[in-house]
Amino acid sequence: MAKGEKVGMREVSERAGVAISTVSHVMNGTAPISEEVRERVLEAARELGYLARRSARASINAVNRALLAVPEDALPDSDVNLVSWTILNALTRDCEARGVRLVPHTLRRDDPVEQVGAEARAARADGIIVINDDRSALLDAIGRSGIPAVLINGEDPNMHIDSVTPGNRFAALKATRLILDKGHRRVVHLTWAGRKTVERRLDGFLDAFRDRDLPLSDALVIRAEGFEPRHGEAAVKAWLEAHPDRDGATALFCAADNLAFGAMRALKQAGLRVPEDISVMGFDGVALGELHSPPLTTVSVPLEQFGRAALDLLEARAKSGQAPRAAHRLELGCDLVLRESIAPAISQPPQNIE
């Protein structure tokens, strides 16, 4: 057929050598069709591009407008918000491809949690997309609104709304196993409080020690005040001042690349070399990691896939109407990116010996 020419069931029926009604039954599942005929129809539909176009049309029927609720601290365009901006940019592209209009809404801690649902109704939104904010009160209120909703990069412990998140616990387990495989036995986990997703990374860190029957006393935990590089730098600086011998640790696993960037600054200021004196692992896989000296070994999170997966869940929720549908929590797998900030463990020299 000529490029750009409209393809419908008639063209599929001609290519497959069946009646138009047979094509309709195959596409809609409205009558039993033999496996041989079904495969022939589907093959013709694939060859003509009809199947892809039909799927694309179906994916935009239920949600044409969505309220995008984002915490105000995720909005500034800066190096410390690369994770949020990568998610937002990919989501915007996915929405444009599907014809979904986004209506932005800033989440502020002092605002009533019911405000998100009210804003969505005022905007005549078909759904709500929340990014990074997994406060239980907020998610419970959105669930009560009755508007289809999905949370990106967060967890809803009460499972009132659908969510898409990295496989944080398993990814942290995999990352810590790599560190242990390098011979490190006393490892520090640098994290911060407040996010359920980040707590899962701590869980995975501890899981690795349990799996190897290693004492949890060798799994050290430092909590920074936040996720920014300056917070990581301050936390590691304070730890080094309190523990000049690093408490025997030979590796540092950070719950975010941002923390790792700050930690590496603090280590350098203390005269320590990475990875010769102490190995460093990050988590997120933001672009700046490969530009650091040394380049940062990290957990790569599929940030650009969150939007597509979230829209699929939102569409399915919107299409289900009032039919019972349990909340779905979709975890996406993460990969390790091996660079130069991790090295095999070596015995530490005695400290403070003249």
PDB file of N, CA and C in Angstrom, residues 5 122 129 200 244 279:
ATOM      1  N   GLU A   5      -1.339   5.820   3.401  1.00  0.00           N
ATOM      2  CA  GLU A   5      -2.703   5.431   3.055  1.00  0.00           C
ATOM      3  C   GLU A   5      -3.377   4.793   4.254  1.00  0.00           C
ATOM      4  N   ALA A 122     -11.262  20.375  39.128  1.00  0.00           N
ATOM      5  CA  ALA A 122     -11.385  21.706  38.537  1.00  0.00           C
ATOM      6  C   ALA A 122     -10.777  21.743  37.138  1.00  0.00           C
ATOM      7  N   ILE A 129      -1.193  12.150  38.208  1.00  0.00           N
ATOM      8  CA  ILE A 129       0.153  11.573  38.254  1.00  0.00           C
ATOM      9  C   ILE A 129       0.933  12.297  39.342  1.00  0.00           C
ATOM     10  N   ARG A 200      13.946   1.324  51.441  1.00  0.00           N
ATOM     11  CA  ARG A 200      14.087   0.018  50.792  1.00  0.00           C
ATOM     12  C   ARG A 200      15.538  -0.241  50.401  1.00  0.00           C
ATOM     13  N   PRO A 244      38.486   8.710  62.876  1.00  0.00           N
ATOM     14  CA  PRO A 244      39.669   8.918  62.017  1.00  0.00           C
ATOM     15  C   PRO A 244      40.135   7.634  61.337  1.00  0.00           C
ATOM     16  N   SER A 279      36.498   2.480  48.659  1.00  0.00           N
ATOM     17  CA  SER A 279      35.660   2.380  47.462  1.00  0.00           C
ATOM     18  C   SER A 279      34.334   3.104  47.687  1.00  0.00           C
TER      19      SER A 279
END
